[in-house]
C-alpha cells in the first residue's frame, strides 16, 4: 500500500490511540525531508533500490569541525525505513569496519540480517568521512604488473604509493579520525530528527560505536559490538598472535576429527612446509604461476603465488566461516604441490577485498593516529611475524610519515559506559577474538557477551544471532532472552570441501556438501592487505 505523507498524517489522526507515535513519525519525516530523497531507481542505476522506500542523501559538514571557515565536505546517508507505519523513534545505525570501508556499500550484503529490527525501526547507514561517498581519502593502487614483482620490490612500491598519498592528504588527514566520525554520526542523528539511536558496529565499527557511547551517552540507547576492536588492540600489534591462535584452533579441531586427521594431518606443519618451498623459489628468482578455474565463473585465470600471498591467504581465510572450512584441504593439497584450491580461495578473498573497497587514506589516518602511538620501540623490535608477514614492521614506515592528528587526552582511556551493550565474538576470529570483548565488557556493567565456537570475524549473520540482536534492541536488555542457541553455532566438519565425498561420520550428516563455488563472501570481513582489521 502506497500512502502519501499527507494521507499518512490523516490516517494518524484517525488512529487516536497512536497519536504520539504518528506525530513523532511526521516530525522525523519533516526533519529529514531536506536531505533525504528517494534513492535512484533502475532507470538511473540499472538496479532497483535496496528496499522499497529507501532514501538517500547527504549532510554538509565542516572538514575541520573546530574551524567554521574550514572547507565543506558531504557525508552520505542511506535510510531503509521501518516496515511499520508507526515505527519506533530510535533507529539502528550500522557502522562498517575496516577502518576505511563504506557502510552504505555494506548495506547491500547485510541489511537482510536485520529484517526483524527493521520491522519496527529505521536502518541508517552513514559512510564515515573519508570512505565510500563521504569525501573518500583514496590512495593510488599497485598495478597488476606490480604484483608480479619480487616481494621486496612490491613492498618498496607500496610504501612509495603511500608516501605520495600522505603528501596528497597532508592538510586533510588529521580530521579523519574516530572522534571526528562520531561527531558526524551525531550530526546525522540531529538532522534526521532522532532523539536516541541504537548502534551496531562490526570490527573497527565497534570502536566507533563505543566512542559514540562515551561522547554521547544520553543519545545512545543500545550498542551491539560484533568483533570487538577497542583502541587498546593497537593495530596491528596482536595480529600475528591472534591469527596463529585461530589457525591452531582450526588445526586442533581437524586433528580431533577422525576423517580430517586421517586425510589432512597437521595443517600448521604443512603450511610451514609450503612457506619454506615458496621462500626457496623466490630466492632462486623462480616465481610460481598457478593456472586455475575461477570458482565463480570457471574461467581460466592465473595466480602469482609468493610467500606473502600464501600467508595472507591463510590469514584472510580465517575471517570467514565458509573459507575456514576449506583451509585444511587447501593447505594439504598445496603441501603436495597442488595449488589450484589455494588459488580459488585467493580469488574469493580478492572479491572480499573488492567488496570492502577500502579507502586507504582514511584507514591510515585512524591506525597511525589511534593505534600506532600505543606501540613501543620494543613492541616493534620484538614483533612476531605470521608465517613471514611482519605486520608491525610493514606499517612502521607508513605511520612514520603519515599526517598527525590531535585527539582528546582521554581517548586512550578504557571506555566506561552504562549503555546496554551486546558483545559478539567468534572463536576463529584472527583479529578480534573474544579476549578483546572480555576486556571491553569489564567496563560496561550493562553488557552481555556471547561467543560462538563456530564463528569467525563477525557472527551477526550466524544461526539465531539476528533474532537475538532484534530482541536485545527491542528490550534494551538481554534479561530473560534465551541465548543458549549460540552454543549450536558449531565449527563446520573440516572434511567438507571441494569434491569431497560424503563423510562417513554422523556429524557430517547434518551439513550439506560445501563446494568452493558456493562459498559466500561477507562484506563485514576486513581488508585483505594484512594492515587493517
Coordinates of C-alpha atoms in Angstrom, one line a residue:
X1 CA 0.0 0.0 0.0
X2 CA 1.5 3.4 -1.0
X3 CA 0.3 6.2 1.3
X4 CA 1.5 9.7 0.7
X5 CA 2.7 11.6 3.7
X6 CA -0.4 13.9 3.7
X7 CA -2.6 10.9 3.6
X8 CA -0.5 9.2 6.3
X9 CA -1.0 12.2 8.5
X10 CA -4.7 12.0 8.2
X11 CA -4.6 8.3 9.0
X12 CA -2.6 9.0 12.1
X13 CA -5.2 11.5 13.3
X14 CA -7.8 8.8 12.9
X15 CA -5.8 6.3 15.0
X16 CA -6.4 8.2 18.3
X17 CA -4.5 5.6 20.3
X18 CA -1.4 6.0 18.2
X19 CA -1.3 9.9 18.1
X20 CA 2.0 10.3 19.9
X21 CA 3.8 7.8 17.7
X22 CA 2.3 9.2 14.5
X23 CA 3.2 12.7 15.5
X24 CA 6.8 11.7 16.1
X25 CA 6.9 9.9 12.7
X26 CA 5.7 13.0 10.9
X27 CA 8.2 15.2 12.7
X28 CA 11.1 12.9 11.9
X29 CA 10.0 12.9 8.2
X30 CA 9.8 16.7 8.2
X31 CA 13.3 16.9 9.8
X32 CA 14.8 14.7 7.1
X33 CA 13.0 15.9 4.1
X34 CA 15.6 18.5 3.2
X35 CA 18.5 16.0 3.0
X36 CA 16.9 12.6 2.1
X37 CA 15.2 11.8 -1.1
X38 CA 14.1 8.5 -2.7
X39 CA 17.2 6.6 -3.8
X40 CA 17.9 6.5 -7.5
X41 CA 16.0 3.7 -9.2
X42 CA 16.5 1.3 -12.1
X43 CA 16.4 4.0 -14.7
X44 CA 19.3 5.9 -13.2
X45 CA 21.5 3.0 -11.9
X46 CA 20.3 -0.2 -13.7
X47 CA 19.4 -1.6 -10.3
X48 CA 16.3 -1.3 -8.1
X49 CA 16.6 0.5 -4.7
X50 CA 17.8 -1.8 -2.0
X51 CA 14.3 -1.9 -0.4
X52 CA 11.0 -0.2 -1.2
X53 CA 11.1 3.3 0.1
X54 CA 14.9 3.5 0.5
X55 CA 16.1 7.1 0.9
X56 CA 19.5 8.6 0.1
X57 CA 21.0 11.9 0.8
X58 CA 24.0 13.8 2.3
X59 CA 24.7 16.2 5.1
X60 CA 27.2 19.0 4.6
X61 CA 29.7 19.4 7.4
X62 CA 33.0 21.2 8.0
X63 CA 36.1 19.1 7.4
X64 CA 37.7 20.7 10.5
X65 CA 34.8 20.7 13.0
X66 CA 36.6 23.3 15.1
X67 CA 37.0 25.8 12.3
X68 CA 33.9 27.5 10.9
X69 CA 36.0 28.6 7.9
X70 CA 37.1 25.1 7.0
X71 CA 36.0 23.6 3.7
X72 CA 32.7 21.8 3.4
X73 CA 32.5 18.0 3.0
X74 CA 29.5 15.9 2.4
X75 CA 28.6 12.8 4.4
X76 CA 26.5 10.2 2.5
X77 CA 23.4 8.7 4.2
X78 CA 21.1 5.7 3.4
X79 CA 17.9 5.1 5.3
X80 CA 15.9 1.9 4.9
X81 CA 12.6 2.9 6.5
X82 CA 10.9 0.7 9.0
X83 CA 8.1 -1.5 7.7
X84 CA 5.7 -0.4 10.4
X85 CA 3.9 2.8 9.6
X86 CA 4.3 3.8 13.3
X87 CA 7.9 2.9 13.7
X88 CA 9.8 3.3 17.0
X89 CA 11.6 6.6 17.4
X90 CA 15.0 5.0 17.9
X91 CA 16.6 3.7 14.7
X92 CA 19.6 1.4 14.3
X93 CA 22.8 2.9 12.9
X94 CA 25.0 0.3 11.3
X95 CA 28.8 1.0 11.1
X96 CA 31.2 -0.7 8.8
X97 CA 34.6 -1.9 9.7
X98 CA 38.0 -1.5 8.0
X99 CA 38.9 1.1 9.0
X100 CA 38.1 2.6 5.6
X101 CA 35.1 0.6 4.5
X102 CA 31.8 2.0 3.3
X103 CA 28.7 1.4 5.5
X104 CA 26.4 2.2 2.6
X105 CA 28.1 -0.4 0.4
X106 CA 27.9 -2.9 3.3
X107 CA 24.1 -2.4 3.4
X108 CA 23.8 -4.5 0.2
X109 CA 25.3 -7.5 1.9
X110 CA 23.9 -7.3 5.5
X111 CA 20.5 -5.4 5.5
X112 CA 18.5 -8.7 5.3
X113 CA 20.1 -10.0 8.5
X114 CA 18.4 -7.1 10.3
X115 CA 15.0 -7.7 8.8
X116 CA 13.5 -8.3 12.3
X117 CA 14.9 -5.0 13.6
X118 CA 13.6 -3.2 10.5
X119 CA 10.0 -4.3 11.2
X120 CA 9.8 -1.5 13.8
X121 CA 12.9 0.6 13.3
X122 CA 14.6 2.5 10.5
X123 CA 18.0 1.2 9.5
X124 CA 20.6 4.0 8.9
X125 CA 23.9 3.6 7.1
X126 CA 26.3 6.5 7.1
X127 CA 29.5 6.5 5.1
X128 CA 32.1 7.6 7.6
X129 CA 34.0 10.6 6.4
X130 CA 36.9 9.6 4.2
X131 CA 35.1 6.5 3.0
X132 CA 32.5 5.5 0.3
X133 CA 30.8 8.6 -1.0
X134 CA 31.8 10.8 2.0
X135 CA 34.9 12.6 0.6
X136 CA 36.9 9.4 0.4
X137 CA 40.6 9.5 1.0
X138 CA 41.8 7.1 -1.7
X139 CA 45.4 6.2 -2.5
X140 CA 46.8 5.1 -5.8
X141 CA 47.0 1.3 -6.0
X142 CA 49.6 -1.0 -7.3
X143 CA 49.1 -2.2 -10.9
X144 CA 48.6 -5.9 -11.8
X145 CA 52.1 -5.8 -13.2
X146 CA 53.5 -4.6 -9.9
X147 CA 52.0 -7.6 -8.2
X148 CA 54.4 -9.8 -10.3
X149 CA 57.5 -8.1 -8.9
X150 CA 59.6 -9.7 -6.2
X151 CA 58.1 -9.2 -2.8
X152 CA 60.8 -6.7 -1.7
X153 CA 60.1 -4.6 -4.8
X154 CA 56.4 -4.8 -4.2
X155 CA 56.9 -3.5 -0.6
X156 CA 59.1 -0.7 -1.9
X157 CA 56.5 0.3 -4.5
X158 CA 53.6 0.2 -1.9
X159 CA 55.5 2.4 0.5
X160 CA 56.2 4.9 -2.3
X161 CA 52.5 5.0 -3.1
X162 CA 51.5 5.6 0.5
X163 CA 54.2 8.3 0.8
X164 CA 52.5 10.1 -2.2
X165 CA 49.1 9.5 -0.6
X166 CA 50.3 11.1 2.7
X167 CA 51.6 14.1 0.9
X168 CA 48.3 14.4 -1.0
X169 CA 46.3 14.5 2.2
X170 CA 48.8 16.2 4.4
X171 CA 46.3 19.1 5.2
X172 CA 43.3 16.8 5.5
X173 CA 44.1 13.5 7.1
X174 CA 44.1 14.9 10.7
X175 CA 40.4 15.4 10.5
X176 CA 39.5 11.8 9.6
X177 CA 39.7 10.0 13.0
X178 CA 37.1 8.1 15.0
X179 CA 36.4 11.2 17.1
X180 CA 35.5 13.1 14.0
X181 CA 33.4 10.2 12.8
X182 CA 31.2 10.1 16.0
X183 CA 30.6 13.9 15.8
X184 CA 29.4 13.3 12.2
X185 CA 27.1 10.5 13.4
X186 CA 25.5 12.7 16.0
X187 CA 25.1 15.5 13.4
X188 CA 23.3 13.0 11.2
X189 CA 21.1 11.9 14.2
X190 CA 20.1 15.5 14.8
X191 CA 19.5 16.2 11.1
X192 CA 17.2 13.2 10.8
X193 CA 15.2 14.2 13.9
X194 CA 16.1 11.2 16.2
X195 CA 16.5 11.7 19.9
X196 CA 18.1 8.4 20.7
X197 CA 19.7 5.8 18.5
X198 CA 20.9 2.2 18.7
X199 CA 24.3 1.4 17.1
X200 CA 25.6 -1.8 15.6
X201 CA 29.3 -1.9 14.7
X202 CA 31.4 -4.6 13.1
X203 CA 35.2 -4.8 13.8
X204 CA 36.6 -1.3 13.6
X205 CA 32.9 -0.2 13.6
X206 CA 32.7 -1.4 17.2
X207 CA 35.3 1.3 18.2
X208 CA 33.1 3.9 16.6
X209 CA 30.0 2.7 18.5
X210 CA 32.0 2.6 21.8
X211 CA 33.3 6.1 21.2
X212 CA 29.8 7.4 20.4
X213 CA 28.5 5.9 23.7
X214 CA 31.3 7.7 25.6
X215 CA 30.8 11.1 23.9
X216 CA 27.0 11.0 23.6
X217 CA 25.7 8.7 26.5
X218 CA 22.3 10.3 26.5
X219 CA 21.7 9.6 22.8
X220 CA 23.0 6.0 22.7
X221 CA 20.1 3.7 23.6
X222 CA 22.0 0.4 23.0
X223 CA 25.2 -0.7 21.3
X224 CA 25.9 -4.1 19.6
X225 CA 29.6 -4.8 19.1
X226 CA 30.5 -7.6 16.7
X227 CA 34.2 -8.5 16.6
X228 CA 35.2 -6.0 19.4
X229 CA 38.1 -3.7 18.4
X230 CA 38.9 -1.2 21.2
X231 CA 41.7 1.2 20.7
X232 CA 43.8 -0.9 23.1
X233 CA 44.0 -3.6 20.3
X234 CA 46.8 -1.3 19.0
X235 CA 46.6 -2.4 15.3
X236 CA 48.5 -4.4 14.2
X237 CA 50.3 -5.3 17.4
X238 CA 48.4 -8.5 18.1
X239 CA 47.6 -9.7 14.5
X240 CA 50.2 -12.5 14.5
X241 CA 49.3 -13.7 17.9
X242 CA 45.6 -13.8 17.4
X243 CA 45.8 -15.1 13.8
X244 CA 48.0 -18.0 14.9
X245 CA 45.7 -18.8 17.8
X246 CA 42.8 -19.0 15.4
X247 CA 44.7 -21.3 13.0
X248 CA 45.9 -23.5 15.8
X249 CA 42.3 -23.8 17.0
X250 CA 41.3 -25.0 13.5
X251 CA 44.2 -27.4 13.4
X252 CA 43.3 -28.9 16.8
X253 CA 39.7 -29.4 15.6
X254 CA 41.0 -31.1 12.5
X255 CA 43.2 -33.4 14.5
X256 CA 40.3 -34.2 16.8
X257 CA 38.1 -35.3 13.8
X258 CA 39.0 -38.8 12.7
X259 CA 38.3 -38.1 9.0
X260 CA 40.1 -34.8 9.0
X261 CA 43.2 -36.0 10.9
X262 CA 43.5 -39.0 8.5
X263 CA 43.1 -37.0 5.3
X264 CA 44.9 -33.7 6.1
X265 CA 47.0 -34.2 9.3
X266 CA 48.7 -31.3 10.9
X267 CA 47.9 -28.3 8.7
X268 CA 50.2 -25.9 10.7
X269 CA 53.2 -28.0 9.9
X270 CA 52.1 -28.4 6.3
X271 CA 51.7 -24.6 6.0
X272 CA 55.3 -24.2 7.2
X273 CA 56.5 -26.7 4.6
X274 CA 54.7 -24.8 1.8
X275 CA 56.1 -21.5 3.0
X276 CA 59.6 -22.8 3.1
X277 CA 59.2 -24.1 -0.5
X278 CA 57.9 -20.7 -1.7
X279 CA 60.7 -18.9 0.0
X280 CA 63.2 -21.1 -1.7
X281 CA 61.6 -20.5 -5.1
X282 CA 61.6 -16.8 -4.5
X283 CA 65.3 -16.8 -3.5
X284 CA 66.1 -18.5 -6.8
X285 CA 64.0 -15.9 -8.8
X286 CA 61.6 -18.6 -10.0
X287 CA 58.1 -17.2 -9.5
X288 CA 55.3 -19.8 -9.2
X289 CA 52.4 -19.2 -11.6
X290 CA 49.3 -21.2 -10.8
X291 CA 46.7 -21.7 -13.6
X292 CA 43.2 -22.4 -12.2
X293 CA 39.5 -22.1 -12.8
X294 CA 37.8 -19.2 -11.1
X295 CA 35.2 -20.7 -8.6
X296 CA 32.5 -18.2 -9.7
X297 CA 32.6 -18.5 -13.5
X298 CA 35.0 -21.4 -14.2
X299 CA 37.1 -19.1 -16.4
X300 CA 40.8 -20.0 -16.5
X301 CA 43.0 -17.5 -14.6
X302 CA 46.5 -17.3 -13.1
X303 CA 47.9 -16.5 -9.7
X304 CA 51.4 -15.3 -8.9
X305 CA 51.9 -17.2 -5.7
X306 CA 54.5 -15.7 -3.4
X307 CA 55.3 -16.5 0.2
X308 CA 53.3 -13.4 1.3
X309 CA 50.4 -14.2 -0.9
X310 CA 50.2 -17.7 0.7
X311 CA 50.4 -16.3 4.2
X312 CA 47.9 -13.6 3.6
X313 CA 45.5 -16.1 2.2
X314 CA 45.6 -18.2 5.4
X315 CA 45.1 -15.0 7.4
X316 CA 42.1 -13.8 5.3
X317 CA 40.5 -17.2 5.1
X318 CA 40.3 -17.3 8.9
X319 CA 37.9 -14.2 8.7
X320 CA 35.2 -16.3 7.0
X321 CA 33.5 -19.4 8.4
X322 CA 33.0 -20.7 4.8
X323 CA 36.6 -20.2 3.8
X324 CA 38.0 -21.6 7.1
X325 CA 36.3 -25.0 6.4
X326 CA 38.3 -25.3 3.2
X327 CA 41.7 -24.4 4.7
X328 CA 42.8 -27.9 5.8
X329 CA 42.2 -29.2 2.3
X330 CA 43.8 -26.2 0.5
X331 CA 46.9 -26.3 2.7
X332 CA 47.2 -30.1 2.4
X333 CA 46.9 -30.0 -1.4
X334 CA 49.4 -27.2 -1.5
X335 CA 51.9 -29.3 0.5
X336 CA 51.5 -31.9 -2.3
X337 CA 52.2 -29.1 -4.8
X338 CA 48.6 -28.9 -6.0
X339 CA 47.8 -25.2 -5.6
X340 CA 44.5 -25.0 -7.5
X341 CA 42.2 -24.9 -4.5
X342 CA 44.5 -22.4 -2.8
X343 CA 44.3 -20.2 -5.9
X344 CA 40.5 -20.5 -5.9
X345 CA 40.4 -19.3 -2.3
X346 CA 42.6 -16.5 -3.2
X347 CA 40.1 -15.4 -5.9
X348 CA 37.3 -15.4 -3.3
X349 CA 39.4 -13.5 -0.8
X350 CA 40.1 -10.9 -3.5
X351 CA 36.4 -10.5 -4.1
X352 CA 36.0 -9.9 -0.4
X353 CA 38.6 -7.1 -0.6
X354 CA 36.9 -5.5 -3.6
X355 CA 33.6 -5.5 -1.7
X356 CA 35.2 -3.7 1.2
X357 CA 36.5 -1.0 -1.2
X358 CA 38.9 0.3 1.5
X359 CA 39.9 4.0 1.4
X360 CA 43.5 3.6 2.5
X361 CA 44.0 7.3 3.3
X362 CA 41.2 7.1 5.9
X363 CA 42.5 3.8 7.2
X364 CA 45.9 5.0 7.9
X365 CA 44.6 8.2 9.4
X366 CA 42.9 6.1 12.0
X367 CA 45.6 3.4 12.6
X368 CA 48.6 5.8 12.6
X369 CA 46.9 8.3 14.9
X370 CA 45.0 6.0 17.2
X371 CA 46.7 2.6 17.3
X372 CA 50.3 3.2 16.4
X373 CA 51.0 5.6 19.3
X374 CA 50.4 2.6 21.7
X375 CA 53.3 0.6 20.2
X376 CA 56.7 1.0 21.9
X377 CA 60.1 0.6 20.4
X378 CA 60.4 -2.9 22.0
X379 CA 56.9 -3.8 20.6
X380 CA 58.3 -3.1 17.1
X381 CA 61.6 -4.8 17.6
X382 CA 60.1 -7.9 19.2
X383 CA 57.1 -8.2 16.9
X384 CA 56.5 -11.7 15.7
X385 CA 55.5 -12.3 12.0
X386 CA 52.6 -14.5 10.9
X387 CA 54.1 -17.1 8.5
X388 CA 56.6 -14.5 7.4
X389 CA 54.3 -11.4 7.3
X390 CA 55.8 -8.7 9.6
X391 CA 52.5 -6.9 10.2
X392 CA 54.0 -4.4 12.6
X393 CA 57.2 -3.6 10.7
X394 CA 55.2 -3.3 7.5
X395 CA 53.2 -0.4 8.8
X396 CA 56.1 1.3 10.6
X397 CA 57.4 3.3 7.6
X398 CA 53.9 4.4 6.7
X399 CA 52.9 5.7 10.1
X400 CA 56.3 7.4 10.4
X401 CA 55.3 9.7 7.5
X402 CA 51.5 9.9 8.0
X403 CA 50.0 13.3 9.0
X404 CA 49.4 13.6 12.7
X405 CA 46.1 14.4 14.4
X406 CA 45.3 15.9 17.8
X407 CA 43.0 13.6 19.8
X408 CA 41.3 14.2 23.2
X409 CA 43.6 13.3 26.1
X410 CA 41.2 10.7 27.4
X411 CA 40.9 9.0 24.0
X412 CA 43.1 6.0 25.0
X413 CA 41.3 5.5 28.4
X414 CA 39.1 2.4 28.7
X415 CA 35.5 3.4 27.7
X416 CA 33.2 3.2 30.7
X417 CA 29.5 3.3 29.9
X418 CA 26.1 2.2 31.4
X419 CA 24.6 2.0 27.9
X420 CA 23.2 -1.6 27.4
X421 CA 25.6 -3.5 25.3
X422 CA 25.7 -6.8 23.5
X423 CA 29.2 -8.1 22.6
X424 CA 29.6 -10.8 20.0
X425 CA 32.7 -12.9 19.2
X426 CA 33.8 -15.9 17.1
X427 CA 36.4 -18.5 18.3
X428 CA 38.2 -18.5 14.9
X429 CA 38.4 -14.7 14.6
X430 CA 42.0 -13.9 13.6
X431 CA 41.9 -10.2 14.6
X432 CA 39.2 -9.5 17.2
X433 CA 38.9 -12.7 19.3
X434 CA 36.9 -13.0 22.5
X435 CA 39.7 -11.7 24.6
X436 CA 39.0 -8.1 23.4
X437 CA 35.3 -8.4 24.1
X438 CA 36.1 -9.5 27.7
X439 CA 38.5 -6.5 28.2
X440 CA 35.8 -4.1 27.0
X441 CA 32.9 -5.8 28.9
X442 CA 34.9 -5.2 32.2
X443 CA 34.0 -1.5 31.9
X444 CA 30.4 -2.0 30.6
X445 CA 28.2 -3.0 33.6
X446 CA 25.1 -3.4 31.5
X447 CA 26.7 -5.7 28.9
X448 CA 26.2 -9.3 27.8
X449 CA 28.9 -11.2 25.9
X450 CA 28.2 -14.1 23.6
X451 CA 30.8 -16.2 21.8
X452 CA 30.2 -18.7 19.0
X453 CA 32.5 -21.8 18.9
X454 CA 31.9 -22.0 15.1
X455 CA 32.2 -18.3 14.5
X456 CA 34.8 -16.2 12.8
X457 CA 35.1 -12.5 12.2
X458 CA 31.5 -11.3 12.8
X459 CA 28.7 -13.6 13.9
X460 CA 25.7 -11.3 13.4
X461 CA 24.5 -13.3 10.4
X462 CA 25.1 -16.7 12.0
X463 CA 22.3 -19.0 13.3
X464 CA 20.0 -17.3 15.8
X465 CA 22.1 -14.2 16.3
X466 CA 20.0 -11.9 14.1
X467 CA 17.0 -12.8 16.2
X468 CA 18.9 -12.2 19.5
X469 CA 20.0 -8.8 18.2
X470 CA 16.4 -7.9 17.4
X471 CA 15.3 -8.9 20.9
X472 CA 18.1 -7.0 22.5
X473 CA 17.3 -3.8 20.7
X474 CA 13.5 -4.2 21.4
X475 CA 14.1 -4.6 25.1
X476 CA 17.3 -2.6 25.5
X477 CA 18.4 -5.6 27.6
X478 CA 19.2 -9.3 27.4
X479 CA 17.3 -10.1 30.5
X480 CA 15.1 -13.1 30.0
X481 CA 16.4 -13.5 26.5
X482 CA 17.3 -17.2 25.9
X483 CA 20.7 -17.0 24.2
X484 CA 21.8 -20.7 24.6
X485 CA 21.1 -21.1 20.8
X486 CA 24.5 -19.5 20.2
X487 CA 26.1 -22.7 21.5
X488 CA 24.6 -24.5 18.5
X489 CA 26.8 -22.5 16.1
X490 CA 29.5 -25.2 15.9
X491 CA 32.6 -25.4 13.7
X492 CA 31.7 -27.0 10.3
X493 CA 33.2 -30.5 9.8
X494 CA 36.5 -29.8 8.2
X495 CA 36.4 -32.8 5.9
X496 CA 33.8 -30.9 3.8
X497 CA 35.3 -29.2 0.8
X498 CA 35.6 -29.2 -3.0
X499 CA 34.9 -32.6 -4.5
X500 CA 34.8 -34.2 -1.0
X501 CA 32.6 -37.3 -0.9
X502 CA 30.0 -37.5 1.8
X503 CA 31.8 -38.1 5.1
X504 CA 31.0 -41.4 6.9
X505 CA 30.7 -39.7 10.3
X506 CA 27.3 -38.9 11.6
X507 CA 28.3 -35.4 12.4
X508 CA 28.6 -34.7 8.7
X509 CA 25.1 -35.8 8.0
X510 CA 23.8 -32.5 9.5
X511 CA 25.5 -30.5 6.8
X512 CA 25.2 -30.2 3.0
X513 CA 28.3 -30.5 1.0
X514 CA 30.2 -27.3 0.7
X515 CA 31.9 -26.7 -2.7
X516 CA 34.2 -23.9 -3.4
X517 CA 31.8 -22.3 -5.8
X518 CA 29.2 -22.0 -3.0
X519 CA 31.3 -20.0 -0.6
X520 CA 29.6 -16.8 0.4
X521 CA 31.5 -13.5 0.8
X522 CA 30.6 -11.3 3.7
X523 CA 31.2 -7.6 3.5
X524 CA 31.8 -7.4 7.2
X525 CA 35.2 -9.1 6.6
X526 CA 38.0 -6.6 6.6
X527 CA 40.9 -5.7 4.3
X528 CA 43.0 -8.4 2.7
X529 CA 46.2 -6.4 2.9
X530 CA 47.0 -7.5 6.4
X531 CA 47.4 -3.9 7.5
X532 CA 43.9 -3.4 8.8
X533 CA 41.4 -5.5 10.7

